[in-house]
Amino acid sequence: MHRRQLICTGGTQRVVLDDRGRIIELGSQERCFTPQQRRAITLRDGGCLIPGCSVPASWCEIHHVIPDTDGGPTHPDNGVLVCWFHHRSIETSGWGIRMHRGVPQIRPPVWLDPGGGWRNATKSPTRIADRLERRSGPAA
Ligand SMILES: [Zn+2]
């Protein structure tokens, strides 16, 4: 279990992530993501998840991976950061986004990477740093 304290303006919010970076605390029945959920998703995703896109988290929207009209919950497990452009073009661009046990995965369009599979996606500097730390990690 991996617990992290996320300091925000105006207070401290606790976000609980598991070892793979899944957010396991915070939830809401509402259709709109709460500021708390948005902060948690921002911590996990770091910015627009589409590879090569450099739009920062503060300009991103939250995409329901399973549309709320199809019963997709408004929960961090079903919301990912994408920029305005990629949010509007997600249906037609060929990029695939899915959640795998709470972790966002991206699949490139066939024209870009034939045979390209699903891979975990994040632009979060803290999670990328975590991953590097784990890879080279102290031999305990
Ligand atoms: Zn984008």
mmCIF file with all atom_site columns, C-alpha atoms and ligand atoms in Angstrom:
data_model
loop_
_atom_site.group_PDB
_atom_site.id
_atom_site.type_symbol
_atom_site.label_atom_id
_atom_site.label_alt_id
_atom_site.label_comp_id
_atom_site.label_asym_id
_atom_site.label_entity_id
_atom_site.label_seq_id
_atom_site.pdbx_PDB_ins_code
_atom_site.Cartn_x
_atom_site.Cartn_y
_atom_site.Cartn_z
_atom_site.occupancy
_atom_site.B_iso_or_equiv
_atom_site.pdbx_formal_charge
_atom_site.auth_seq_id
_atom_site.auth_comp_id
_atom_site.auth_asym_id
_atom_site.auth_atom_id
_atom_site.pdbx_PDB_model_num
ATOM   1   C  CA . MET A 1 1   ? 0.000   0.000  0.000   1.00 0.00 ? 1   MET A CA 1
ATOM   2   C  CA . HIS A 1 2   ? 1.252   3.384  -1.009  1.00 0.00 ? 2   HIS A CA 1
ATOM   3   C  CA . ARG A 1 3   ? -0.027  6.457  0.807   1.00 0.00 ? 3   ARG A CA 1
ATOM   4   C  CA . ARG A 1 4   ? 0.709   9.970  -0.171  1.00 0.00 ? 4   ARG A CA 1
ATOM   5   C  CA . GLN A 1 5   ? -0.156  13.266 1.370   1.00 0.00 ? 5   GLN A CA 1
ATOM   6   C  CA . LEU A 1 6   ? -1.142  15.796 -1.251  1.00 0.00 ? 6   LEU A CA 1
ATOM   7   C  CA . ILE A 1 7   ? -0.782  19.398 -0.150  1.00 0.00 ? 7   ILE A CA 1
ATOM   8   C  CA . CYS A 1 8   ? -3.165  21.802 -1.856  1.00 0.00 ? 8   CYS A CA 1
ATOM   9   C  CA . THR A 1 9   ? -3.842  25.462 -1.440  1.00 0.00 ? 9   THR A CA 1
ATOM   10  C  CA . GLY A 1 10  ? -6.296  25.883 1.374   1.00 0.00 ? 10  GLY A CA 1
ATOM   11  C  CA . GLY A 1 11  ? -5.538  22.661 3.135   1.00 0.00 ? 11  GLY A CA 1
ATOM   12  C  CA . THR A 1 12  ? -4.321  19.148 3.019   1.00 0.00 ? 12  THR A CA 1
ATOM   13  C  CA . GLN A 1 13  ? -6.042  16.371 1.186   1.00 0.00 ? 13  GLN A CA 1
ATOM   14  C  CA . ARG A 1 14  ? -5.224  12.734 1.630   1.00 0.00 ? 14  ARG A CA 1
ATOM   15  C  CA . VAL A 1 15  ? -5.114  10.636 -1.512  1.00 0.00 ? 15  VAL A CA 1
ATOM   16  C  CA . VAL A 1 16  ? -4.565  6.930  -1.136  1.00 0.00 ? 16  VAL A CA 1
ATOM   17  C  CA . LEU A 1 17  ? -2.879  5.183  -4.044  1.00 0.00 ? 17  LEU A CA 1
ATOM   18  C  CA . ASP A 1 18  ? -1.993  1.546  -4.317  1.00 0.00 ? 18  ASP A CA 1
ATOM   19  C  CA . ASP A 1 19  ? 1.365   0.302  -5.617  1.00 0.00 ? 19  ASP A CA 1
ATOM   20  C  CA . ARG A 1 20  ? 0.425   0.684  -9.251  1.00 0.00 ? 20  ARG A CA 1
ATOM   21  C  CA . GLY A 1 21  ? -0.825  4.213  -8.795  1.00 0.00 ? 21  GLY A CA 1
ATOM   22  C  CA . ARG A 1 22  ? -4.531  3.466  -8.549  1.00 0.00 ? 22  ARG A CA 1
ATOM   23  C  CA . ILE A 1 23  ? -6.539  5.899  -6.493  1.00 0.00 ? 23  ILE A CA 1
ATOM   24  C  CA . ILE A 1 24  ? -8.345  3.815  -3.924  1.00 0.00 ? 24  ILE A CA 1
ATOM   25  C  CA . GLU A 1 25  ? -9.874  6.519  -1.799  1.00 0.00 ? 25  GLU A CA 1
ATOM   26  C  CA . LEU A 1 26  ? -12.142 9.382  -2.910  1.00 0.00 ? 26  LEU A CA 1
ATOM   27  C  CA . GLY A 1 27  ? -15.402 8.812  -4.638  1.00 0.00 ? 27  GLY A CA 1
ATOM   28  C  CA . SER A 1 28  ? -18.622 10.545 -5.508  1.00 0.00 ? 28  SER A CA 1
ATOM   29  C  CA . GLN A 1 29  ? -22.029 9.652  -6.819  1.00 0.00 ? 29  GLN A CA 1
ATOM   30  C  CA . GLU A 1 30  ? -22.324 12.966 -8.608  1.00 0.00 ? 30  GLU A CA 1
ATOM   31  C  CA . ARG A 1 31  ? -22.072 13.429 -12.317 1.00 0.00 ? 31  ARG A CA 1
ATOM   32  C  CA . CYS A 1 32  ? -19.429 16.132 -12.093 1.00 0.00 ? 32  CYS A CA 1
ATOM   33  C  CA . PHE A 1 33  ? -16.039 15.380 -10.676 1.00 0.00 ? 33  PHE A CA 1
ATOM   34  C  CA . THR A 1 34  ? -15.459 17.220 -7.432  1.00 0.00 ? 34  THR A CA 1
ATOM   35  C  CA . PRO A 1 35  ? -12.391 19.435 -6.956  1.00 0.00 ? 35  PRO A CA 1
ATOM   36  C  CA . GLN A 1 36  ? -11.033 16.720 -4.652  1.00 0.00 ? 36  GLN A CA 1
ATOM   37  C  CA . GLN A 1 37  ? -11.441 14.057 -7.340  1.00 0.00 ? 37  GLN A CA 1
ATOM   38  C  CA . ARG A 1 38  ? -9.883  16.351 -9.907  1.00 0.00 ? 38  ARG A CA 1
ATOM   39  C  CA . ARG A 1 39  ? -6.859  16.886 -7.691  1.00 0.00 ? 39  ARG A CA 1
ATOM   40  C  CA . ALA A 1 40  ? -6.486  13.132 -7.238  1.00 0.00 ? 40  ALA A CA 1
ATOM   41  C  CA . ILE A 1 41  ? -6.783  12.470 -10.972 1.00 0.00 ? 41  ILE A CA 1
ATOM   42  C  CA . THR A 1 42  ? -4.275  15.259 -11.632 1.00 0.00 ? 42  THR A CA 1
ATOM   43  C  CA . LEU A 1 43  ? -1.846  13.657 -9.197  1.00 0.00 ? 43  LEU A CA 1
ATOM   44  C  CA . ARG A 1 44  ? -2.203  10.355 -11.047 1.00 0.00 ? 44  ARG A CA 1
ATOM   45  C  CA . ASP A 1 45  ? -2.263  11.566 -14.666 1.00 0.00 ? 45  ASP A CA 1
ATOM   46  C  CA . GLY A 1 46  ? -0.227  14.779 -14.580 1.00 0.00 ? 46  GLY A CA 1
ATOM   47  C  CA . GLY A 1 47  ? -1.583  16.239 -17.837 1.00 0.00 ? 47  GLY A CA 1
ATOM   48  C  CA . CYS A 1 48  ? -3.256  15.279 -21.107 1.00 0.00 ? 48  CYS A CA 1
ATOM   49  C  CA . LEU A 1 49  ? -2.679  11.534 -21.376 1.00 0.00 ? 49  LEU A CA 1
ATOM   50  C  CA . ILE A 1 50  ? -2.300  11.470 -25.147 1.00 0.00 ? 50  ILE A CA 1
ATOM   51  C  CA . PRO A 1 51  ? 1.393   10.825 -25.904 1.00 0.00 ? 51  PRO A CA 1
ATOM   52  C  CA . GLY A 1 52  ? 3.120   13.828 -27.446 1.00 0.00 ? 52  GLY A CA 1
ATOM   53  C  CA . CYS A 1 53  ? 0.536   16.265 -26.104 1.00 0.00 ? 53  CYS A CA 1
ATOM   54  C  CA . SER A 1 54  ? 1.999   18.743 -23.677 1.00 0.00 ? 54  SER A CA 1
ATOM   55  C  CA . VAL A 1 55  ? -1.154  20.447 -22.407 1.00 0.00 ? 55  VAL A CA 1
ATOM   56  C  CA . PRO A 1 56  ? -0.743  20.790 -18.628 1.00 0.00 ? 56  PRO A CA 1
ATOM   57  C  CA . ALA A 1 57  ? -3.240  19.425 -16.129 1.00 0.00 ? 57  ALA A CA 1
ATOM   58  C  CA . SER A 1 58  ? -4.647  22.844 -15.278 1.00 0.00 ? 58  SER A CA 1
ATOM   59  C  CA . TRP A 1 59  ? -5.949  23.204 -18.855 1.00 0.00 ? 59  TRP A CA 1
ATOM   60  C  CA . CYS A 1 60  ? -7.300  19.675 -19.094 1.00 0.00 ? 60  CYS A CA 1
ATOM   61  C  CA . GLU A 1 61  ? -10.799 18.323 -18.832 1.00 0.00 ? 61  GLU A CA 1
ATOM   62  C  CA . ILE A 1 62  ? -11.806 15.053 -17.226 1.00 0.00 ? 62  ILE A CA 1
ATOM   63  C  CA . HIS A 1 63  ? -12.991 12.432 -19.681 1.00 0.00 ? 63  HIS A CA 1
ATOM   64  C  CA . HIS A 1 64  ? -15.410 9.742  -18.490 1.00 0.00 ? 64  HIS A CA 1
ATOM   65  C  CA . VAL A 1 65  ? -13.773 6.582  -19.896 1.00 0.00 ? 65  VAL A CA 1
ATOM   66  C  CA . ILE A 1 66  ? -17.165 4.864  -19.701 1.00 0.00 ? 66  ILE A CA 1
ATOM   67  C  CA . PRO A 1 67  ? -19.636 7.677  -20.509 1.00 0.00 ? 67  PRO A CA 1
ATOM   68  C  CA . ASP A 1 68  ? -21.899 8.592  -17.624 1.00 0.00 ? 68  ASP A CA 1
ATOM   69  C  CA . THR A 1 69  ? -24.804 8.104  -20.010 1.00 0.00 ? 69  THR A CA 1
ATOM   70  C  CA . ASP A 1 70  ? -23.736 4.442  -20.201 1.00 0.00 ? 70  ASP A CA 1
ATOM   71  C  CA . GLY A 1 71  ? -23.641 4.186  -16.442 1.00 0.00 ? 71  GLY A CA 1
ATOM   72  C  CA . GLY A 1 72  ? -19.962 5.016  -16.050 1.00 0.00 ? 72  GLY A CA 1
ATOM   73  C  CA . PRO A 1 73  ? -19.395 6.231  -12.498 1.00 0.00 ? 73  PRO A CA 1
ATOM   74  C  CA . THR A 1 74  ? -18.033 9.665  -11.657 1.00 0.00 ? 74  THR A CA 1
ATOM   75  C  CA . HIS A 1 75  ? -15.088 8.221  -9.811  1.00 0.00 ? 75  HIS A CA 1
ATOM   76  C  CA . PRO A 1 76  ? -11.323 8.639  -10.310 1.00 0.00 ? 76  PRO A CA 1
ATOM   77  C  CA . ASP A 1 77  ? -11.262 5.049  -11.636 1.00 0.00 ? 77  ASP A CA 1
ATOM   78  C  CA . ASN A 1 78  ? -13.369 6.234  -14.567 1.00 0.00 ? 78  ASN A CA 1
ATOM   79  C  CA . GLY A 1 79  ? -11.933 9.705  -15.196 1.00 0.00 ? 79  GLY A CA 1
ATOM   80  C  CA . VAL A 1 80  ? -8.767  10.681 -17.037 1.00 0.00 ? 80  VAL A CA 1
ATOM   81  C  CA . LEU A 1 81  ? -7.168  13.999 -17.920 1.00 0.00 ? 81  LEU A CA 1
ATOM   82  C  CA . VAL A 1 82  ? -7.274  15.020 -21.566 1.00 0.00 ? 82  VAL A CA 1
ATOM   83  C  CA . CYS A 1 83  ? -6.990  18.443 -23.139 1.00 0.00 ? 83  CYS A CA 1
ATOM   84  C  CA . TRP A 1 84  ? -9.932  20.174 -24.805 1.00 0.00 ? 84  TRP A CA 1
ATOM   85  C  CA . PHE A 1 85  ? -8.805  19.098 -28.274 1.00 0.00 ? 85  PHE A CA 1
ATOM   86  C  CA . HIS A 1 86  ? -8.227  15.449 -27.449 1.00 0.00 ? 86  HIS A CA 1
ATOM   87  C  CA . HIS A 1 87  ? -11.450 15.316 -25.430 1.00 0.00 ? 87  HIS A CA 1
ATOM   88  C  CA . ARG A 1 88  ? -13.464 16.488 -28.445 1.00 0.00 ? 88  ARG A CA 1
ATOM   89  C  CA . SER A 1 89  ? -11.615 14.257 -30.937 1.00 0.00 ? 89  SER A CA 1
ATOM   90  C  CA . ILE A 1 90  ? -11.272 11.130 -28.809 1.00 0.00 ? 90  ILE A CA 1
ATOM   91  C  CA . GLU A 1 91  ? -14.030 9.295  -30.684 1.00 0.00 ? 91  GLU A CA 1
ATOM   92  C  CA . THR A 1 92  ? -12.535 9.994  -34.115 1.00 0.00 ? 92  THR A CA 1
ATOM   93  C  CA . SER A 1 93  ? -8.781  10.226 -33.497 1.00 0.00 ? 93  SER A CA 1
ATOM   94  C  CA . GLY A 1 94  ? -8.172  6.505  -33.160 1.00 0.00 ? 94  GLY A CA 1
ATOM   95  C  CA . TRP A 1 95  ? -6.604  6.801  -29.725 1.00 0.00 ? 95  TRP A CA 1
ATOM   96  C  CA . GLY A 1 96  ? -7.964  4.275  -27.282 1.00 0.00 ? 96  GLY A CA 1
ATOM   97  C  CA . ILE A 1 97  ? -8.284  4.982  -23.565 1.00 0.00 ? 97  ILE A CA 1
ATOM   98  C  CA . ARG A 1 98  ? -9.328  2.405  -21.036 1.00 0.00 ? 98  ARG A CA 1
ATOM   99  C  CA . MET A 1 99  ? -8.921  1.770  -17.359 1.00 0.00 ? 99  MET A CA 1
ATOM   100 C  CA . HIS A 1 100 ? -7.194  -1.374 -16.234 1.00 0.00 ? 100 HIS A CA 1
ATOM   101 C  CA . ARG A 1 101 ? -7.831  -1.936 -12.524 1.00 0.00 ? 101 ARG A CA 1
ATOM   102 C  CA . GLY A 1 102 ? -7.973  1.796  -11.990 1.00 0.00 ? 102 GLY A CA 1
ATOM   103 C  CA . VAL A 1 103 ? -4.860  2.625  -14.002 1.00 0.00 ? 103 VAL A CA 1
ATOM   104 C  CA . PRO A 1 104 ? -5.302  4.514  -17.307 1.00 0.00 ? 104 PRO A CA 1
ATOM   105 C  CA . GLN A 1 105 ? -4.019  2.785  -20.418 1.00 0.00 ? 105 GLN A CA 1
ATOM   106 C  CA . ILE A 1 106 ? -3.585  4.210  -23.906 1.00 0.00 ? 106 ILE A CA 1
ATOM   107 C  CA . ARG A 1 107 ? -3.537  2.457  -27.266 1.00 0.00 ? 107 ARG A CA 1
ATOM   108 C  CA . PRO A 1 108 ? -2.173  4.358  -30.269 1.00 0.00 ? 108 PRO A CA 1
ATOM   109 C  CA . PRO A 1 109 ? -4.167  4.591  -33.510 1.00 0.00 ? 109 PRO A CA 1
ATOM   110 C  CA . VAL A 1 110 ? -3.424  1.842  -36.031 1.00 0.00 ? 110 VAL A CA 1
ATOM   111 C  CA . TRP A 1 111 ? -2.036  4.316  -38.564 1.00 0.00 ? 111 TRP A CA 1
ATOM   112 C  CA . LEU A 1 112 ? 0.531   5.461  -36.036 1.00 0.00 ? 112 LEU A CA 1
ATOM   113 C  CA . ASP A 1 113 ? 1.555   2.146  -34.541 1.00 0.00 ? 113 ASP A CA 1
ATOM   114 C  CA . PRO A 1 114 ? 0.161   -0.973 -36.205 1.00 0.00 ? 114 PRO A CA 1
ATOM   115 C  CA . GLY A 1 115 ? 0.213   -3.743 -33.654 1.00 0.00 ? 115 GLY A CA 1
ATOM   116 C  CA . GLY A 1 116 ? 0.670   -1.254 -30.850 1.00 0.00 ? 116 GLY A CA 1
ATOM   117 C  CA . GLY A 1 117 ? -0.913  -2.514 -27.692 1.00 0.00 ? 117 GLY A CA 1
ATOM   118 C  CA . TRP A 1 118 ? -2.289  -1.034 -24.516 1.00 0.00 ? 118 TRP A CA 1
ATOM   119 C  CA . ARG A 1 119 ? 0.231   0.564  -22.232 1.00 0.00 ? 119 ARG A CA 1
ATOM   120 C  CA . ASN A 1 120 ? -0.011  2.360  -18.921 1.00 0.00 ? 120 ASN A CA 1
ATOM   121 C  CA . ALA A 1 121 ? -0.144  6.105  -19.343 1.00 0.00 ? 121 ALA A CA 1
ATOM   122 C  CA . THR A 1 122 ? 0.861   8.886  -17.010 1.00 0.00 ? 122 THR A CA 1
ATOM   123 C  CA . LYS A 1 123 ? 2.500   12.282 -17.223 1.00 0.00 ? 123 LYS A CA 1
ATOM   124 C  CA . SER A 1 124 ? 2.683   12.699 -13.499 1.00 0.00 ? 124 SER A CA 1
ATOM   125 C  CA . PRO A 1 125 ? 6.190   13.802 -12.533 1.00 0.00 ? 125 PRO A CA 1
ATOM   126 C  CA . THR A 1 126 ? 5.794   12.246 -9.094  1.00 0.00 ? 126 THR A CA 1
ATOM   127 C  CA . ARG A 1 127 ? 4.770   8.885  -10.527 1.00 0.00 ? 127 ARG A CA 1
ATOM   128 C  CA . ILE A 1 128 ? 7.501   8.921  -13.150 1.00 0.00 ? 128 ILE A CA 1
ATOM   129 C  CA . ALA A 1 129 ? 9.982   9.698  -10.371 1.00 0.00 ? 129 ALA A CA 1
ATOM   130 C  CA . ASP A 1 130 ? 8.492   6.854  -8.308  1.00 0.00 ? 130 ASP A CA 1
ATOM   131 C  CA . ARG A 1 131 ? 8.954   4.456  -11.173 1.00 0.00 ? 131 ARG A CA 1
ATOM   132 C  CA . LEU A 1 132 ? 12.591  5.444  -11.679 1.00 0.00 ? 132 LEU A CA 1
ATOM   133 C  CA . GLU A 1 133 ? 13.183  5.155  -7.961  1.00 0.00 ? 133 GLU A CA 1
ATOM   134 C  CA . ARG A 1 134 ? 11.693  1.671  -7.934  1.00 0.00 ? 134 ARG A CA 1
ATOM   135 C  CA . ARG A 1 135 ? 13.670  0.568  -10.973 1.00 0.00 ? 135 ARG A CA 1
ATOM   136 C  CA . SER A 1 136 ? 17.060  1.650  -9.645  1.00 0.00 ? 136 SER A CA 1
ATOM   137 C  CA . GLY A 1 137 ? 15.760  1.377  -6.110  1.00 0.00 ? 137 GLY A CA 1
ATOM   138 C  CA . PRO A 1 138 ? 17.804  0.961  -2.988  1.00 0.00 ? 138 PRO A CA 1
ATOM   139 C  CA . ALA A 1 139 ? 18.557  -2.732 -2.457  1.00 0.00 ? 139 ALA A CA 1
ATOM   140 C  CA . ALA A 1 140 ? 16.941  -3.116 0.923   1.00 0.00 ? 140 ALA A CA 1
HETATM 141 ZN ZN . ZN  B 2 .   ? -4.081  16.580 -25.544 1.00 0.00 ? 1   ZN  B ZN 1
#
